[in-house]
mmCIF file of C-alpha atoms in Angstrom:
data_model
loop_
_atom_site.group_PDB
_atom_site.id
_atom_site.type_symbol
_atom_site.label_atom_id
_atom_site.label_comp_id
_atom_site.label_asym_id
_atom_site.label_seq_id
_atom_site.Cartn_x
_atom_site.Cartn_y
_atom_site.Cartn_z
ATOM 1 C CA ASN A 122 4.969 -25.682 9.593
ATOM 2 C CA CYS A 123 3.956 -24.281 6.425
ATOM 3 C CA MET A 124 1.274 -22.289 7.575
ATOM 4 C CA GLY A 125 2.628 -20.849 10.983
ATOM 5 C CA LYS A 126 5.925 -19.686 8.737
ATOM 6 C CA THR A 127 3.230 -18.051 6.341
ATOM 7 C CA ALA A 128 1.005 -16.747 9.189
ATOM 8 C CA LYS A 129 4.536 -14.662 10.211
ATOM 9 C CA LEU A 130 5.811 -13.472 7.765
ATOM 10 C CA VAL A 131 2.386 -11.888 7.107
ATOM 11 C CA ILE A 132 1.997 -10.532 10.384
ATOM 12 C CA SER A 133 6.289 -9.262 10.414
ATOM 13 C CA ILE A 134 4.862 -7.370 6.533
ATOM 14 C CA VAL A 135 1.447 -6.179 8.674
ATOM 15 C CA ILE A 136 3.023 -4.538 11.695
ATOM 16 C CA CYS A 137 5.252 -2.395 9.317
ATOM 17 C CA LEU A 138 3.387 -1.640 7.034
ATOM 18 C CA LEU A 139 0.950 -0.607 9.734
ATOM 19 C CA ALA A 140 3.301 1.558 11.482
ATOM 20 C CA GLY A 141 3.574 3.465 7.845
ATOM 21 C CA PHE A 142 -0.845 3.819 7.690
ATOM 22 C CA LEU A 143 -0.349 5.622 11.149
ATOM 23 C CA GLY A 144 2.201 8.168 10.006
ATOM 24 C CA SER A 145 -0.621 8.347 6.311
ATOM 25 C CA LEU A 146 -3.364 9.358 8.360
ATOM 26 C CA PHE A 147 -1.231 12.245 9.458
ATOM 27 C CA THR A 148 0.371 12.796 6.019
ATOM 28 C CA THR A 149 -2.393 12.840 3.701
ATOM 29 C CA PRO A 150 -4.357 15.855 4.768
ATOM 30 C CA ALA A 151 -1.157 17.491 5.359
ATOM 31 C CA ILE A 152 0.360 17.441 1.744
ATOM 32 C CA PRO A 153 -2.001 19.439 -0.496
ATOM 33 C CA THR A 154 -2.231 22.151 2.305
ATOM 34 C CA TRP A 155 0.464 22.563 5.670
ATOM 35 C CA TYR A 156 3.258 20.784 3.807
ATOM 36 C CA ALA A 157 2.669 22.247 -0.002
ATOM 37 C CA GLY A 158 3.198 26.077 1.724
ATOM 38 C CA LEU A 159 6.503 25.111 3.159
ATOM 39 C CA ILE A 160 9.845 25.789 2.408
ATOM 40 C CA LYS A 161 11.768 22.759 0.805
ATOM 41 C CA PRO A 162 14.792 22.370 -0.286
ATOM 42 C CA VAL A 163 15.664 21.916 -4.276
ATOM 43 C CA PHE A 164 16.729 18.214 -3.441
ATOM 44 C CA SER A 165 13.032 17.409 -2.310
ATOM 45 C CA PRO A 166 11.889 14.154 -4.113
ATOM 46 C CA PRO A 167 8.392 15.081 -5.514
ATOM 47 C CA ASN A 168 4.846 14.139 -3.497
ATOM 48 C CA TYR A 169 4.343 11.104 -5.732
ATOM 49 C CA LEU A 170 7.589 9.029 -4.681
ATOM 50 C CA PHE A 171 6.949 9.119 -0.712
ATOM 51 C CA ALA A 172 4.227 6.778 -0.621
ATOM 52 C CA PRO A 173 6.015 3.405 -3.122
ATOM 53 C CA VAL A 174 9.336 4.336 -1.467
ATOM 54 C CA TRP A 175 7.876 4.021 1.792
ATOM 55 C CA THR A 176 5.347 0.791 1.338
ATOM 56 C CA THR A 177 8.474 -0.503 -0.423
ATOM 57 C CA LEU A 178 10.425 -0.360 3.088
ATOM 58 C CA TYR A 179 8.066 -1.586 4.779
ATOM 59 C CA ILE A 180 7.954 -5.074 3.205
ATOM 60 C CA LEU A 181 11.778 -5.202 2.940
ATOM 61 C CA MET A 182 11.445 -4.350 6.906
ATOM 62 C CA GLY A 183 8.386 -7.064 7.554
ATOM 63 C CA ILE A 184 11.120 -9.664 5.528
ATOM 64 C CA SER A 185 13.980 -8.937 7.920
ATOM 65 C CA LEU A 186 11.432 -9.159 10.904
ATOM 66 C CA TYR A 187 10.182 -12.614 9.714
ATOM 67 C CA ILE A 188 13.962 -13.595 9.506
ATOM 68 C CA VAL A 189 14.881 -12.693 12.689
ATOM 69 C CA TRP A 190 11.507 -13.314 14.878
ATOM 70 C CA GLY A 191 12.057 -17.278 12.819
ATOM 71 C CA LYS A 192 15.194 -17.772 15.040
ATOM 72 C CA LYS A 193 15.705 -19.807 18.099
ATOM 73 C CA LYS A 194 15.067 -17.328 21.327
ATOM 74 C CA ASP A 195 18.238 -16.542 22.641
ATOM 75 C CA GLN A 196 19.415 -13.394 24.123
ATOM 76 C CA LYS A 197 21.383 -11.935 20.437
ATOM 77 C CA VAL A 198 16.901 -12.173 18.628
ATOM 78 C CA LYS A 199 15.757 -10.895 21.524
ATOM 79 C CA GLU A 200 18.020 -7.931 21.829
ATOM 80 C CA ALA A 201 17.534 -7.440 18.769
ATOM 81 C CA LEU A 202 13.866 -7.537 18.151
ATOM 82 C CA LYS A 203 13.810 -5.392 20.739
ATOM 83 C CA LEU A 204 15.686 -2.690 19.078
ATOM 84 C CA PHE A 205 13.522 -3.197 16.113
ATOM 85 C CA ALA A 206 10.969 -2.402 18.450
ATOM 86 C CA ILE A 207 12.457 0.692 19.224
ATOM 87 C CA GLN A 208 13.557 2.118 15.692
ATOM 88 C CA LEU A 209 9.923 0.873 14.459
ATOM 89 C CA PHE A 210 8.115 2.809 17.503
ATOM 90 C CA LEU A 211 10.336 6.225 16.778
ATOM 91 C CA ASN A 212 9.308 5.525 13.228
ATOM 92 C CA THR A 213 5.547 5.529 13.958
ATOM 93 C CA ILE A 214 5.628 8.715 15.855
ATOM 94 C CA TRP A 215 7.558 10.558 13.610
ATOM 95 C CA SER A 216 4.223 11.587 11.181
ATOM 96 C CA PRO A 217 2.411 12.929 13.451
ATOM 97 C CA ILE A 218 5.157 14.934 15.046
ATOM 98 C CA PHE A 219 6.140 16.667 11.887
ATOM 99 C CA PHE A 220 2.961 16.365 10.012
ATOM 100 C CA GLY A 221 0.171 17.033 13.228
ATOM 101 C CA ALA A 222 2.063 18.719 15.367
ATOM 102 C CA LYS A 223 4.169 20.233 12.954
ATOM 103 C CA ASN A 224 6.867 20.859 14.708
ATOM 104 C CA LEU A 225 9.967 19.847 12.692
ATOM 105 C CA PHE A 226 12.308 20.551 15.059
ATOM 106 C CA LEU A 227 11.389 16.789 17.417
ATOM 107 C CA ALA A 228 10.703 15.369 14.068
ATOM 108 C CA LEU A 229 13.796 15.937 13.717
ATOM 109 C CA ILE A 230 15.196 14.680 16.873
ATOM 110 C CA ILE A 231 12.818 11.950 16.727
ATOM 111 C CA ILE A 232 14.557 10.968 13.593
ATOM 112 C CA ILE A 233 17.770 11.309 14.331
ATOM 113 C CA PHE A 234 17.312 8.507 17.432
ATOM 114 C CA MET A 235 15.126 6.993 14.661
ATOM 115 C CA TRP A 236 18.592 6.956 12.785
ATOM 116 C CA ILE A 237 21.202 5.366 15.441
ATOM 117 C CA PHE A 238 18.557 2.465 16.104
ATOM 118 C CA ILE A 239 18.135 1.248 12.720
ATOM 119 C CA LEU A 240 21.979 1.250 12.579
ATOM 120 C CA LYS A 241 21.728 -0.396 16.070
ATOM 121 C CA THR A 242 18.990 -2.341 14.933
ATOM 122 C CA ILE A 243 21.201 -3.778 11.431
ATOM 123 C CA HIS A 244 24.299 -4.277 13.689
ATOM 124 C CA ALA A 245 22.274 -6.441 15.713
ATOM 125 C CA PHE A 246 20.753 -8.304 13.199
ATOM 126 C CA ALA A 247 23.384 -9.505 11.585
ATOM 127 C CA LYS A 248 24.831 -10.991 14.280
ATOM 128 C CA VAL A 249 21.263 -13.284 13.689
ATOM 129 C CA ASP A 250 21.028 -13.362 10.174
ATOM 130 C CA LYS A 251 23.263 -11.343 7.177
ATOM 131 C CA LYS A 252 20.671 -11.457 4.842
ATOM 132 C CA ALA A 253 18.112 -9.323 7.477
ATOM 133 C CA SER A 254 20.138 -7.567 8.335
ATOM 134 C CA TYR A 255 20.719 -6.517 4.832
ATOM 135 C CA LEU A 256 17.049 -5.877 3.846
ATOM 136 C CA LEU A 257 17.573 -2.748 6.241
ATOM 137 C CA TYR A 258 20.283 -0.581 4.383
ATOM 138 C CA PRO A 259 17.732 0.352 1.684
ATOM 139 C CA TYR A 260 15.965 1.717 5.066
ATOM 140 C CA ILE A 261 18.508 3.435 6.730
ATOM 141 C CA ALA A 262 19.886 4.839 3.523
ATOM 142 C CA TRP A 263 16.014 6.360 3.018
ATOM 143 C CA VAL A 264 16.602 7.586 6.597
ATOM 144 C CA SER A 265 19.587 8.803 6.325
ATOM 145 C CA PHE A 266 18.746 11.291 3.441
ATOM 146 C CA ALA A 267 15.038 11.834 4.954
ATOM 147 C CA SER A 268 16.747 13.166 8.273
ATOM 148 C CA ILE A 269 18.769 15.834 5.533
ATOM 149 C CA LEU A 270 15.224 17.177 4.525
ATOM 150 C CA ASN A 271 14.090 17.346 7.988
ATOM 151 C CA PHE A 272 16.946 19.375 8.965
ATOM 152 C CA SER A 273 16.357 21.044 5.580
ATOM 153 C CA VAL A 274 13.019 22.006 5.761
ATOM 154 C CA TRP A 275 13.367 22.698 9.814
ATOM 155 C CA PHE A 276 16.210 25.176 9.148
ATOM 156 C CA LEU A 277 14.196 27.223 5.249
ATOM 157 C CA ASN A 278 11.055 26.921 7.507
ATOM 158 C CA ARG A 279 12.619 28.228 11.447
#
């Protein structure tokens, strides 16, 4: 029914936005203080860019999740949802480790695993619904850039 589908879509997007919100609790206070004092590479984007980019990515992730969640629950769907949950967990813990614990190296390890699990999720989602996997392409592209940025910030401040 339409109401059930709408609720599933909203829940899917909110789950992803919640990951971002939890991260922002650690990120927001650290940006003008600790992060401002770090040496950053020349390609580091301005701070104001991160919130709209991540919000857009979380919404795309939520729509992607909704598409796969709405499919018949077979082994492919279960595996895809499990991989999505793993990458979202890694996404959620990255900010508390980078901005909260200020552990740039551990954050780098986590973002590398996140990237791997995003790629695994894309492959698993593609087996269920191609459109759902395409919606994750901007996400892996941004996390690829964020991984290079994380490495560079760690390298320049070690």
